[in-house]
Amino acid sequence: MNKRPAAIAATALALSLTLAACSDSGDGEGSTGKSASAATTVSHIHGLGLDPADQRLYVATHEGVYTPDAMGQPALVGDSKDDFMGFTVAGDQTFYASGHPTSGGNKGLIKSTDAGKTWKSLSLSGESDFHALDFAHSTVYGYDSTNGLVRTTKDGTSWQDGAQLEALDIAVSPKDPRVVLATTAEGVARSGDGGKTFAEGRKPVMALLSWTAKDALYGIDTSGGLNRSTDDGSTWKNVSTVPGGQPQALTAVGADHVLAATQTGVYESKDAGKTFKKRLAVASSGGH
């Protein structure tokens, strides 16, 4: 994602291809209404989620948030074509995100309570870009890529600063608010104090993490290899390879329910990653 600061842009080549998923600009093509034409395609995916209210799929991209229409084609949600980073579903019709307005700059932390139709700025507008957000234990955990910081907030406005590190993604234990994992060039780094400090990263190297069920931590490597840990990341087992190569986003909806976006599509598995079904086509990102 080439909007990271210089220190993060200098991470090992193992993560550089995935970092490139955040491009500097978009063409802004496609519908700006609540639906899109059948020809609309999505690319540069930064987040995935299912709304618990109706199990509808939402896909956060460099050019807005999309959901499949009645024909299975991507339809723009609301009218924003902004770059949505750090997208995470927190509850029924309740989403958090960050990113960049089409006019440039950083969004800080934003929130939607109507399933992405409208968004409200909560804090750090113009100051921070959260490339990773996780909502757990009534707390927003974020990786502020602008400043290279793990940060947390309970009210969306007052932040606690944690460790400074070079990371791509974070995941919070669903059973222990003190346990936070981060993907680094050295491997998965672990915090036992809520993100204040991290141990050195341990292999395997993962690009993205998602942790919804206590015994089902998922990680995906830079080639699309899906891995699962049942012991908080101490050991990993390769499950399968998600179709489409280089990953763009990963979300574990439940212990056996996984969403993943790669260069060719958004894929869904309901058998713990053994098999995947394409939910939405993805256009080539053109190497950005």
PDB file of C-alpha atoms in Angstrom:
ATOM      1  CA  MET A   1       0.000   0.000   0.000  1.00  0.00           C
ATOM      2  CA  ASN A   2       2.033   2.885  -1.234  1.00  0.00           C
ATOM      3  CA  LYS A   3       0.598   5.518   1.069  1.00  0.00           C
ATOM      4  CA  ARG A   4       2.616   4.237   4.034  1.00  0.00           C
ATOM      5  CA  PRO A   5       5.396   6.369   5.549  1.00  0.00           C
ATOM      6  CA  ALA A   6       8.945   5.726   4.436  1.00  0.00           C
ATOM      7  CA  ALA A   7       9.724   3.384   7.330  1.00  0.00           C
ATOM      8  CA  ILE A   8       6.869   1.085   6.439  1.00  0.00           C
ATOM      9  CA  ALA A   9       7.523   1.302   2.712  1.00  0.00           C
ATOM     10  CA  ALA A  10      10.945  -0.151   3.539  1.00  0.00           C
ATOM     11  CA  THR A  11       9.566  -3.425   4.904  1.00  0.00           C
ATOM     12  CA  ALA A  12      10.824  -6.674   3.418  1.00  0.00           C
ATOM     13  CA  LEU A  13       9.921  -7.705  -0.123  1.00  0.00           C
ATOM     14  CA  ALA A  14       7.784 -10.487   1.348  1.00  0.00           C
ATOM     15  CA  LEU A  15       5.108  -7.925   2.132  1.00  0.00           C
ATOM     16  CA  SER A  16       5.792  -5.341  -0.577  1.00  0.00           C
ATOM     17  CA  LEU A  17       3.369  -6.755  -3.145  1.00  0.00           C
ATOM     18  CA  THR A  18       0.512  -6.713  -0.665  1.00  0.00           C
ATOM     19  CA  LEU A  19       1.442  -3.224   0.486  1.00  0.00           C
ATOM     20  CA  ALA A  20       0.967  -2.107  -3.119  1.00  0.00           C
ATOM     21  CA  ALA A  21      -2.772  -2.745  -2.870  1.00  0.00           C
ATOM     22  CA  CYS A  22      -3.327   0.865  -1.767  1.00  0.00           C
ATOM     23  CA  SER A  23      -2.772   2.978  -4.870  1.00  0.00           C
ATOM     24  CA  ASP A  24      -2.307   6.721  -5.051  1.00  0.00           C
ATOM     25  CA  SER A  25      -5.248   7.532  -7.279  1.00  0.00           C
ATOM     26  CA  GLY A  26      -8.298   6.092  -8.996  1.00  0.00           C
ATOM     27  CA  ASP A  27     -10.156   6.892 -12.162  1.00  0.00           C
ATOM     28  CA  GLY A  28     -13.446   7.421 -10.358  1.00  0.00           C
ATOM     29  CA  GLU A  29     -15.365   5.564 -13.046  1.00  0.00           C
ATOM     30  CA  GLY A  30     -18.736   3.926 -12.501  1.00  0.00           C
ATOM     31  CA  SER A  31     -22.015   4.900 -10.917  1.00  0.00           C
ATOM     32  CA  THR A  32     -22.118   7.372  -8.066  1.00  0.00           C
ATOM     33  CA  GLY A  33     -25.593   6.317  -6.972  1.00  0.00           C
ATOM     34  CA  LYS A  34     -26.779   3.437  -4.850  1.00  0.00           C
ATOM     35  CA  SER A  35     -26.460   0.926  -7.660  1.00  0.00           C
ATOM     36  CA  ALA A  36     -23.987   0.293 -10.431  1.00  0.00           C
ATOM     37  CA  SER A  37     -24.270  -0.930 -13.959  1.00  0.00           C
ATOM     38  CA  ALA A  38     -23.546  -4.530 -14.884  1.00  0.00           C
ATOM     39  CA  ALA A  39     -20.240  -3.362 -16.361  1.00  0.00           C
ATOM     40  CA  THR A  40     -18.962  -2.016 -13.048  1.00  0.00           C
ATOM     41  CA  THR A  41     -15.953  -3.831 -11.644  1.00  0.00           C
ATOM     42  CA  VAL A  42     -14.130  -3.458  -8.362  1.00  0.00           C
ATOM     43  CA  SER A  43     -10.412  -3.533  -7.623  1.00  0.00           C
ATOM     44  CA  HIS A  44      -8.001  -2.435  -4.895  1.00  0.00           C
ATOM     45  CA  ILE A  45     -10.040  -4.136  -2.170  1.00  0.00           C
ATOM     46  CA  HIS A  46      -9.144  -3.081   1.375  1.00  0.00           C
ATOM     47  CA  GLY A  47     -11.804  -4.786   3.477  1.00  0.00           C
ATOM     48  CA  LEU A  48     -14.623  -7.327   3.564  1.00  0.00           C
ATOM     49  CA  GLY A  49     -17.525  -8.017   5.876  1.00  0.00           C
ATOM     50  CA  LEU A  50     -21.008  -9.424   6.292  1.00  0.00           C
ATOM     51  CA  ASP A  51     -23.648  -7.281   7.982  1.00  0.00           C
ATOM     52  CA  PRO A  52     -25.046  -9.408  10.861  1.00  0.00           C
ATOM     53  CA  ALA A  53     -28.456  -7.811  10.264  1.00  0.00           C
ATOM     54  CA  ASP A  54     -28.994  -9.504   6.889  1.00  0.00           C
ATOM     55  CA  GLN A  55     -25.738 -11.327   6.007  1.00  0.00           C
ATOM     56  CA  ARG A  56     -25.195  -9.002   3.043  1.00  0.00           C
ATOM     57  CA  LEU A  57     -21.640  -8.842   1.722  1.00  0.00           C
ATOM     58  CA  TYR A  58     -19.832  -5.483   1.785  1.00  0.00           C
ATOM     59  CA  VAL A  59     -16.577  -4.816  -0.053  1.00  0.00           C
ATOM     60  CA  ALA A  60     -14.492  -1.742   0.771  1.00  0.00           C
ATOM     61  CA  THR A  61     -12.336  -0.544  -2.120  1.00  0.00           C
ATOM     62  CA  HIS A  62     -10.174   2.294  -3.361  1.00  0.00           C
ATOM     63  CA  GLU A  63     -13.296   3.769  -4.976  1.00  0.00           C
ATOM     64  CA  GLY A  64     -16.110   3.280  -2.489  1.00  0.00           C
ATOM     65  CA  VAL A  65     -17.947   0.503  -0.665  1.00  0.00           C
ATOM     66  CA  TYR A  66     -19.821  -2.031  -2.811  1.00  0.00           C
ATOM     67  CA  THR A  67     -22.349  -4.798  -2.285  1.00  0.00           C
ATOM     68  CA  PRO A  68     -23.666  -7.365  -4.800  1.00  0.00           C
ATOM     69  CA  ASP A  69     -26.966  -6.343  -6.428  1.00  0.00           C
ATOM     70  CA  ALA A  70     -29.809  -8.703  -7.378  1.00  0.00           C
ATOM     71  CA  MET A  71     -27.791  -9.867 -10.387  1.00  0.00           C
ATOM     72  CA  GLY A  72     -24.641 -10.455  -8.350  1.00  0.00           C
ATOM     73  CA  GLN A  73     -22.954  -7.375  -9.813  1.00  0.00           C
ATOM     74  CA  PRO A  74     -21.158  -4.799  -7.629  1.00  0.00           C
ATOM     75  CA  ALA A  75     -23.420  -1.908  -6.598  1.00  0.00           C
ATOM     76  CA  LEU A  76     -22.020   1.219  -4.972  1.00  0.00           C
ATOM     77  CA  VAL A  77     -23.353   1.799  -1.460  1.00  0.00           C
ATOM     78  CA  GLY A  78     -24.312   5.434  -0.871  1.00  0.00           C
ATOM     79  CA  ASP A  79     -22.612   7.982  -3.097  1.00  0.00           C
ATOM     80  CA  SER A  80     -19.026   8.105  -1.824  1.00  0.00           C
ATOM     81  CA  LYS A  81     -16.198   7.120  -4.158  1.00  0.00           C
ATOM     82  CA  ASP A  82     -13.570   7.726  -1.483  1.00  0.00           C
ATOM     83  CA  ASP A  83     -10.771   5.282  -0.686  1.00  0.00           C
ATOM     84  CA  PHE A  84     -11.951   3.150   2.260  1.00  0.00           C
ATOM     85  CA  MET A  85      -9.185   1.571   4.334  1.00  0.00           C
ATOM     86  CA  GLY A  86      -9.349  -0.465   7.532  1.00  0.00           C
ATOM     87  CA  PHE A  87     -12.977  -1.427   6.922  1.00  0.00           C
ATOM     88  CA  THR A  88     -14.503  -3.546   9.702  1.00  0.00           C
ATOM     89  CA  VAL A  89     -18.026  -4.588  10.665  1.00  0.00           C
ATOM     90  CA  ALA A  90     -18.794  -3.903  14.334  1.00  0.00           C
ATOM     91  CA  GLY A  91     -22.472  -4.898  14.505  1.00  0.00           C
ATOM     92  CA  ASP A  92     -25.833  -4.648  12.770  1.00  0.00           C
ATOM     93  CA  GLN A  93     -25.450  -1.973  10.043  1.00  0.00           C
ATOM     94  CA  THR A  94     -22.477  -0.603  12.008  1.00  0.00           C
ATOM     95  CA  PHE A  95     -19.134  -0.235  10.253  1.00  0.00           C
ATOM     96  CA  TYR A  96     -15.833   1.491  11.028  1.00  0.00           C
ATOM     97  CA  ALA A  97     -13.304   2.581   8.422  1.00  0.00           C
ATOM     98  CA  SER A  98     -10.548   5.019   7.554  1.00  0.00           C
ATOM     99  CA  GLY A  99      -8.849   5.971   4.300  1.00  0.00           C
ATOM    100  CA  HIS A 100      -8.625   8.943   2.005  1.00  0.00           C
ATOM    101  CA  PRO A 101     -11.161  11.385   0.506  1.00  0.00           C
ATOM    102  CA  THR A 102     -11.090  11.748  -3.260  1.00  0.00           C
ATOM    103  CA  SER A 103      -9.732  15.244  -2.647  1.00  0.00           C
ATOM    104  CA  GLY A 104      -6.732  13.816  -0.767  1.00  0.00           C
ATOM    105  CA  GLY A 105      -5.665  13.666   2.858  1.00  0.00           C
ATOM    106  CA  ASN A 106      -6.613  11.230   5.612  1.00  0.00           C
ATOM    107  CA  LYS A 107     -10.034  10.354   6.988  1.00  0.00           C
ATOM    108  CA  GLY A 108      -8.971   9.351  10.491  1.00  0.00           C
ATOM    109  CA  LEU A 109     -11.660   7.175  12.099  1.00  0.00           C
ATOM    110  CA  ILE A 110     -15.113   7.212  10.517  1.00  0.00           C
ATOM    111  CA  LYS A 111     -18.293   5.299  11.377  1.00  0.00           C
ATOM    112  CA  SER A 112     -21.490   4.295   9.605  1.00  0.00           C
ATOM    113  CA  THR A 113     -24.675   3.177  11.370  1.00  0.00           C
ATOM    114  CA  ASP A 114     -26.730   2.672   8.196  1.00  0.00           C
ATOM    115  CA  ALA A 115     -24.702  -0.084   6.518  1.00  0.00           C
ATOM    116  CA  GLY A 116     -22.319   2.244   4.704  1.00  0.00           C
ATOM    117  CA  LYS A 117     -24.820   4.624   3.114  1.00  0.00           C
ATOM    118  CA  THR A 118     -23.500   7.575   5.126  1.00  0.00           C
ATOM    119  CA  TRP A 119     -20.426   8.081   7.273  1.00  0.00           C
ATOM    120  CA  LYS A 120     -19.584  10.297  10.250  1.00  0.00           C
ATOM    121  CA  SER A 121     -16.104  11.505  11.131  1.00  0.00           C
ATOM    122  CA  LEU A 122     -15.233  10.562  14.717  1.00  0.00           C
ATOM    123  CA  SER A 123     -11.625  11.642  15.225  1.00  0.00           C
ATOM    124  CA  LEU A 124      -8.144  12.198  13.773  1.00  0.00           C
ATOM    125  CA  SER A 125      -9.476  13.566  10.481  1.00  0.00           C
ATOM    126  CA  GLY A 126      -6.577  14.845   8.415  1.00  0.00           C
ATOM    127  CA  GLU A 127      -4.098  13.264  10.840  1.00  0.00           C
ATOM    128  CA  SER A 128      -4.251   9.495  10.554  1.00  0.00           C
ATOM    129  CA  ASP A 129      -4.903   6.729   8.059  1.00  0.00           C
ATOM    130  CA  PHE A 130      -5.755   3.412   9.693  1.00  0.00           C
ATOM    131  CA  HIS A 131      -4.786   0.647   7.289  1.00  0.00           C
ATOM    132  CA  ALA A 132      -6.139  -1.925   9.756  1.00  0.00           C
ATOM    133  CA  LEU A 133      -9.032  -1.693  12.199  1.00  0.00           C
ATOM    134  CA  ASP A 134     -10.518  -4.336  14.464  1.00  0.00           C
ATOM    135  CA  PHE A 135     -13.523  -4.034  16.769  1.00  0.00           C
ATOM    136  CA  ALA A 136     -13.509  -6.282  19.827  1.00  0.00           C
ATOM    137  CA  HIS A 137     -14.350  -6.004  23.529  1.00  0.00           C
ATOM    138  CA  SER A 138     -16.248  -2.746  22.881  1.00  0.00           C
ATOM    139  CA  THR A 139     -12.972  -1.239  21.679  1.00  0.00           C
ATOM    140  CA  VAL A 140     -11.626  -0.102  18.328  1.00  0.00           C
ATOM    141  CA  TYR A 141      -8.069  -1.312  17.774  1.00  0.00           C
ATOM    142  CA  GLY A 142      -6.269   0.375  14.911  1.00  0.00           C
ATOM    143  CA  TYR A 143      -2.969   0.366  13.106  1.00  0.00           C
ATOM    144  CA  ASP A 144      -2.251   4.002  12.258  1.00  0.00           C
ATOM    145  CA  SER A 145      -0.046   3.651   9.195  1.00  0.00           C
ATOM    146  CA  THR A 146       0.601   7.388   9.035  1.00  0.00           C
ATOM    147  CA  ASN A 147       2.460   7.263  12.324  1.00  0.00           C
ATOM    148  CA  GLY A 148       3.333   3.561  12.536  1.00  0.00           C
ATOM    149  CA  LEU A 149       1.363   3.149  15.771  1.00  0.00           C
ATOM    150  CA  VAL A 150      -1.058   0.674  17.269  1.00  0.00           C
ATOM    151  CA  ARG A 151      -3.831   2.743  18.887  1.00  0.00           C
ATOM    152  CA  THR A 152      -7.046   1.951  20.757  1.00  0.00           C
ATOM    153  CA  THR A 153     -10.235   3.825  21.588  1.00  0.00           C
ATOM    154  CA  LYS A 154     -13.448   2.955  23.392  1.00  0.00           C
ATOM    155  CA  ASP A 155     -15.446   6.060  22.488  1.00  0.00           C
ATOM    156  CA  GLY A 156     -14.047   6.737  19.017  1.00  0.00           C
ATOM    157  CA  THR A 157     -12.529  10.050  20.026  1.00  0.00           C
ATOM    158  CA  SER A 158     -10.047   9.526  22.893  1.00  0.00           C
ATOM    159  CA  TRP A 159      -7.093   7.378  21.864  1.00  0.00           C
ATOM    160  CA  GLN A 160      -4.478   5.394  23.751  1.00  0.00           C
ATOM    161  CA  ASP A 161      -1.193   5.105  21.870  1.00  0.00           C
ATOM    162  CA  GLY A 162       0.521   1.739  21.903  1.00  0.00           C
ATOM    163  CA  ALA A 163       3.602   0.281  20.278  1.00  0.00           C
ATOM    164  CA  GLN A 164       5.352   1.738  17.279  1.00  0.00           C
ATOM    165  CA  LEU A 165       6.127  -0.922  14.689  1.00  0.00           C
ATOM    166  CA  GLU A 166       6.118  -1.667  10.971  1.00  0.00           C
ATOM    167  CA  ALA A 167       3.031  -3.767  10.313  1.00  0.00           C
ATOM    168  CA  LEU A 168       0.424  -4.454   7.689  1.00  0.00           C
ATOM    169  CA  ASP A 169      -2.491  -5.931   9.636  1.00  0.00           C
ATOM    170  CA  ILE A 170      -3.637  -6.577  13.203  1.00  0.00           C
ATOM    171  CA  ALA A 171      -6.045  -8.994  14.867  1.00  0.00           C
ATOM    172  CA  VAL A 172      -7.400  -9.057  18.421  1.00  0.00           C
ATOM    173  CA  SER A 173      -8.123 -12.179  20.422  1.00  0.00           C
ATOM    174  CA  PRO A 174     -11.894 -12.634  20.807  1.00  0.00           C
ATOM    175  CA  LYS A 175     -11.374 -13.997  24.325  1.00  0.00           C
ATOM    176  CA  ASP A 176      -8.633 -11.735  25.716  1.00  0.00           C
ATOM    177  CA  PRO A 177      -8.510  -7.978  25.030  1.00  0.00           C
ATOM    178  CA  ARG A 178      -4.820  -7.939  25.953  1.00  0.00           C
ATOM    179  CA  VAL A 179      -3.739 -10.228  23.107  1.00  0.00           C
ATOM    180  CA  VAL A 180      -3.122  -8.434  19.810  1.00  0.00           C
ATOM    181  CA  LEU A 181      -1.288  -9.879  16.829  1.00  0.00           C
ATOM    182  CA  ALA A 182       0.381  -7.933  14.019  1.00  0.00           C
ATOM    183  CA  THR A 183       1.787  -9.033  10.662  1.00  0.00           C
ATOM    184  CA  THR A 184       5.360  -7.871  10.137  1.00  0.00           C
ATOM    185  CA  ALA A 185       8.128  -8.672   7.670  1.00  0.00           C
ATOM    186  CA  GLU A 186       9.677 -11.015  10.259  1.00  0.00           C
ATOM    187  CA  GLY A 187       6.440 -12.876  10.972  1.00  0.00           C
ATOM    188  CA  VAL A 188       3.474 -12.594  13.323  1.00  0.00           C
ATOM    189  CA  ALA A 189       4.255 -10.367  16.317  1.00  0.00           C
ATOM    190  CA  ARG A 190       2.345 -10.842  19.583  1.00  0.00           C
ATOM    191  CA  SER A 191       1.304  -8.360  22.238  1.00  0.00           C
ATOM    192  CA  GLY A 192       0.042  -9.453  25.641  1.00  0.00           C
ATOM    193  CA  ASP A 193      -0.729  -5.975  26.953  1.00  0.00           C
ATOM    194  CA  GLY A 194      -3.315  -4.652  24.526  1.00  0.00           C
ATOM    195  CA  GLY A 195      -0.861  -3.421  21.927  1.00  0.00           C
ATOM    196  CA  LYS A 196       1.449  -1.411  24.193  1.00  0.00           C
ATOM    197  CA  THR A 197       4.407  -3.662  23.407  1.00  0.00           C
ATOM    198  CA  PHE A 198       5.072  -6.471  20.922  1.00  0.00           C
ATOM    199  CA  ALA A 199       7.488  -9.358  20.866  1.00  0.00           C
ATOM    200  CA  GLU A 200       9.546  -9.898  17.740  1.00  0.00           C
ATOM    201  CA  GLY A 201       7.677 -11.395  14.825  1.00  0.00           C
ATOM    202  CA  ARG A 202       7.735 -15.177  14.474  1.00  0.00           C
ATOM    203  CA  LYS A 203       7.405 -17.111  11.248  1.00  0.00           C
ATOM    204  CA  PRO A 204       5.423 -17.904   9.228  1.00  0.00           C
ATOM    205  CA  VAL A 205       5.143 -14.521   7.537  1.00  0.00           C
ATOM    206  CA  MET A 206       1.499 -13.589   7.017  1.00  0.00           C
ATOM    207  CA  ALA A 207       0.082 -10.696   5.034  1.00  0.00           C
ATOM    208  CA  LEU A 208      -3.339 -10.570   6.699  1.00  0.00           C
ATOM    209  CA  LEU A 209      -4.999 -11.948   9.831  1.00  0.00           C
ATOM    210  CA  SER A 210      -8.577 -12.389  11.051  1.00  0.00           C
ATOM    211  CA  TRP A 211      -9.679 -13.745  14.442  1.00  0.00           C
ATOM    212  CA  THR A 212     -13.379 -14.069  15.234  1.00  0.00           C
ATOM    213  CA  ALA A 213     -13.660 -17.425  17.031  1.00  0.00           C
ATOM    214  CA  LYS A 214     -11.271 -18.197  19.891  1.00  0.00           C
ATOM    215  CA  ASP A 215     -10.009 -21.422  18.308  1.00  0.00           C
ATOM    216  CA  ALA A 216     -10.006 -20.183  14.722  1.00  0.00           C
ATOM    217  CA  LEU A 217      -7.322 -17.614  13.948  1.00  0.00           C
ATOM    218  CA  TYR A 218      -6.820 -17.313  10.189  1.00  0.00           C
ATOM    219  CA  GLY A 219      -3.824 -15.938   8.336  1.00  0.00           C
ATOM    220  CA  ILE A 220      -3.125 -15.581   4.637  1.00  0.00           C
ATOM    221  CA  ASP A 221       0.347 -15.287   3.152  1.00  0.00           C
ATOM    222  CA  THR A 222       1.438 -13.164   0.201  1.00  0.00           C
ATOM    223  CA  SER A 223       0.732 -15.985  -2.272  1.00  0.00           C
ATOM    224  CA  GLY A 224      -2.817 -16.595  -1.059  1.00  0.00           C
ATOM    225  CA  GLY A 225      -2.021 -19.576   1.154  1.00  0.00           C
ATOM    226  CA  LEU A 226      -4.666 -19.775   3.894  1.00  0.00           C
ATOM    227  CA  ASN A 227      -3.497 -20.921   7.319  1.00  0.00           C
ATOM    228  CA  ARG A 228      -5.330 -21.604  10.574  1.00  0.00           C
ATOM    229  CA  SER A 229      -4.196 -21.620  14.176  1.00  0.00           C
ATOM    230  CA  THR A 230      -6.152 -23.086  17.089  1.00  0.00           C
ATOM    231  CA  ASP A 231      -3.626 -22.032  19.754  1.00  0.00           C
ATOM    232  CA  ASP A 232      -3.529 -18.239  19.467  1.00  0.00           C
ATOM    233  CA  GLY A 233      -0.916 -18.245  16.725  1.00  0.00           C
ATOM    234  CA  SER A 234       1.695 -20.461  18.396  1.00  0.00           C
ATOM    235  CA  THR A 235       1.391 -23.017  15.601  1.00  0.00           C
ATOM    236  CA  TRP A 236      -0.191 -22.855  12.157  1.00  0.00           C
ATOM    237  CA  LYS A 237      -1.615 -25.383   9.726  1.00  0.00           C
ATOM    238  CA  ASN A 238      -1.949 -24.695   6.023  1.00  0.00           C
ATOM    239  CA  VAL A 239      -5.567 -25.203   4.986  1.00  0.00           C
ATOM    240  CA  SER A 240      -5.644 -24.368   1.288  1.00  0.00           C
ATOM    241  CA  THR A 241      -4.771 -21.729  -1.271  1.00  0.00           C
ATOM    242  CA  VAL A 242      -7.412 -19.118  -2.019  1.00  0.00           C
ATOM    243  CA  PRO A 243      -7.973 -18.805  -5.794  1.00  0.00           C
ATOM    244  CA  GLY A 244      -6.513 -15.757  -7.492  1.00  0.00           C
ATOM    245  CA  GLY A 245      -3.052 -15.361  -6.021  1.00  0.00           C
ATOM    246  CA  GLN A 246      -1.993 -12.267  -4.092  1.00  0.00           C
ATOM    247  CA  PRO A 247      -4.455 -11.451  -1.276  1.00  0.00           C
ATOM    248  CA  GLN A 248      -6.122  -8.093  -0.797  1.00  0.00           C
ATOM    249  CA  ALA A 249      -8.387  -8.695   2.215  1.00  0.00           C
ATOM    250  CA  LEU A 250      -9.316 -11.407   4.718  1.00  0.00           C
ATOM    251  CA  THR A 251     -12.253 -11.658   7.138  1.00  0.00           C
ATOM    252  CA  ALA A 252     -13.233 -14.608   9.291  1.00  0.00           C
ATOM    253  CA  VAL A 253     -16.967 -14.323   9.889  1.00  0.00           C
ATOM    254  CA  GLY A 254     -16.996 -17.374  12.160  1.00  0.00           C
ATOM    255  CA  ALA A 255     -14.974 -20.469  13.019  1.00  0.00           C
ATOM    256  CA  ASP A 256     -15.658 -22.060   9.624  1.00  0.00           C
ATOM    257  CA  HIS A 257     -16.864 -19.062   7.608  1.00  0.00           C
ATOM    258  CA  VAL A 258     -14.158 -17.094   5.787  1.00  0.00           C
ATOM    259  CA  LEU A 259     -14.120 -14.306   3.207  1.00  0.00           C
ATOM    260  CA  ALA A 260     -11.031 -13.521   1.156  1.00  0.00           C
ATOM    261  CA  ALA A 261     -10.289 -11.152  -1.710  1.00  0.00           C
ATOM    262  CA  THR A 262      -7.513 -11.823  -4.184  1.00  0.00           C
ATOM    263  CA  GLN A 263      -6.554 -10.455  -7.593  1.00  0.00           C
ATOM    264  CA  THR A 264      -9.409 -12.267  -9.335  1.00  0.00           C
ATOM    265  CA  GLY A 265     -12.342 -12.139  -6.949  1.00  0.00           C
ATOM    266  CA  VAL A 266     -13.995 -12.101  -3.566  1.00  0.00           C
ATOM    267  CA  TYR A 267     -14.260 -15.680  -2.363  1.00  0.00           C
ATOM    268  CA  GLU A 268     -16.292 -17.269   0.417  1.00  0.00           C
ATOM    269  CA  SER A 269     -15.715 -20.512   2.299  1.00  0.00           C
ATOM    270  CA  LYS A 270     -18.154 -22.119   4.727  1.00  0.00           C
ATOM    271  CA  ASP A 271     -16.013 -25.169   5.447  1.00  0.00           C
ATOM    272  CA  ALA A 272     -13.046 -23.553   7.227  1.00  0.00           C
ATOM    273  CA  GLY A 273     -11.242 -22.704   4.007  1.00  0.00           C
ATOM    274  CA  LYS A 274     -11.233 -26.128   2.404  1.00  0.00           C
ATOM    275  CA  THR A 275     -13.266 -24.932  -0.576  1.00  0.00           C
ATOM    276  CA  PHE A 276     -14.142 -21.473  -1.872  1.00  0.00           C
ATOM    277  CA  LYS A 277     -16.938 -20.041  -4.000  1.00  0.00           C
ATOM    278  CA  LYS A 278     -16.549 -16.765  -5.898  1.00  0.00           C
ATOM    279  CA  ARG A 279     -18.945 -14.098  -4.632  1.00  0.00           C
ATOM    280  CA  LEU A 280     -17.790 -11.134  -6.722  1.00  0.00           C
ATOM    281  CA  ALA A 281     -15.409 -10.639  -9.638  1.00  0.00           C
ATOM    282  CA  VAL A 282     -12.416  -8.349  -9.217  1.00  0.00           C
ATOM    283  CA  ALA A 283     -10.724  -6.384 -11.973  1.00  0.00           C
ATOM    284  CA  SER A 284      -6.978  -6.520 -12.281  1.00  0.00           C
ATOM    285  CA  SER A 285      -5.356  -3.819 -10.183  1.00  0.00           C
ATOM    286  CA  GLY A 286      -2.821  -3.202 -12.935  1.00  0.00           C
ATOM    287  CA  GLY A 287       0.148  -3.576 -10.615  1.00  0.00           C
ATOM    288  CA  HIS A 288      -0.557  -0.459  -8.495  1.00  0.00           C
TER     289      HIS A 288
END
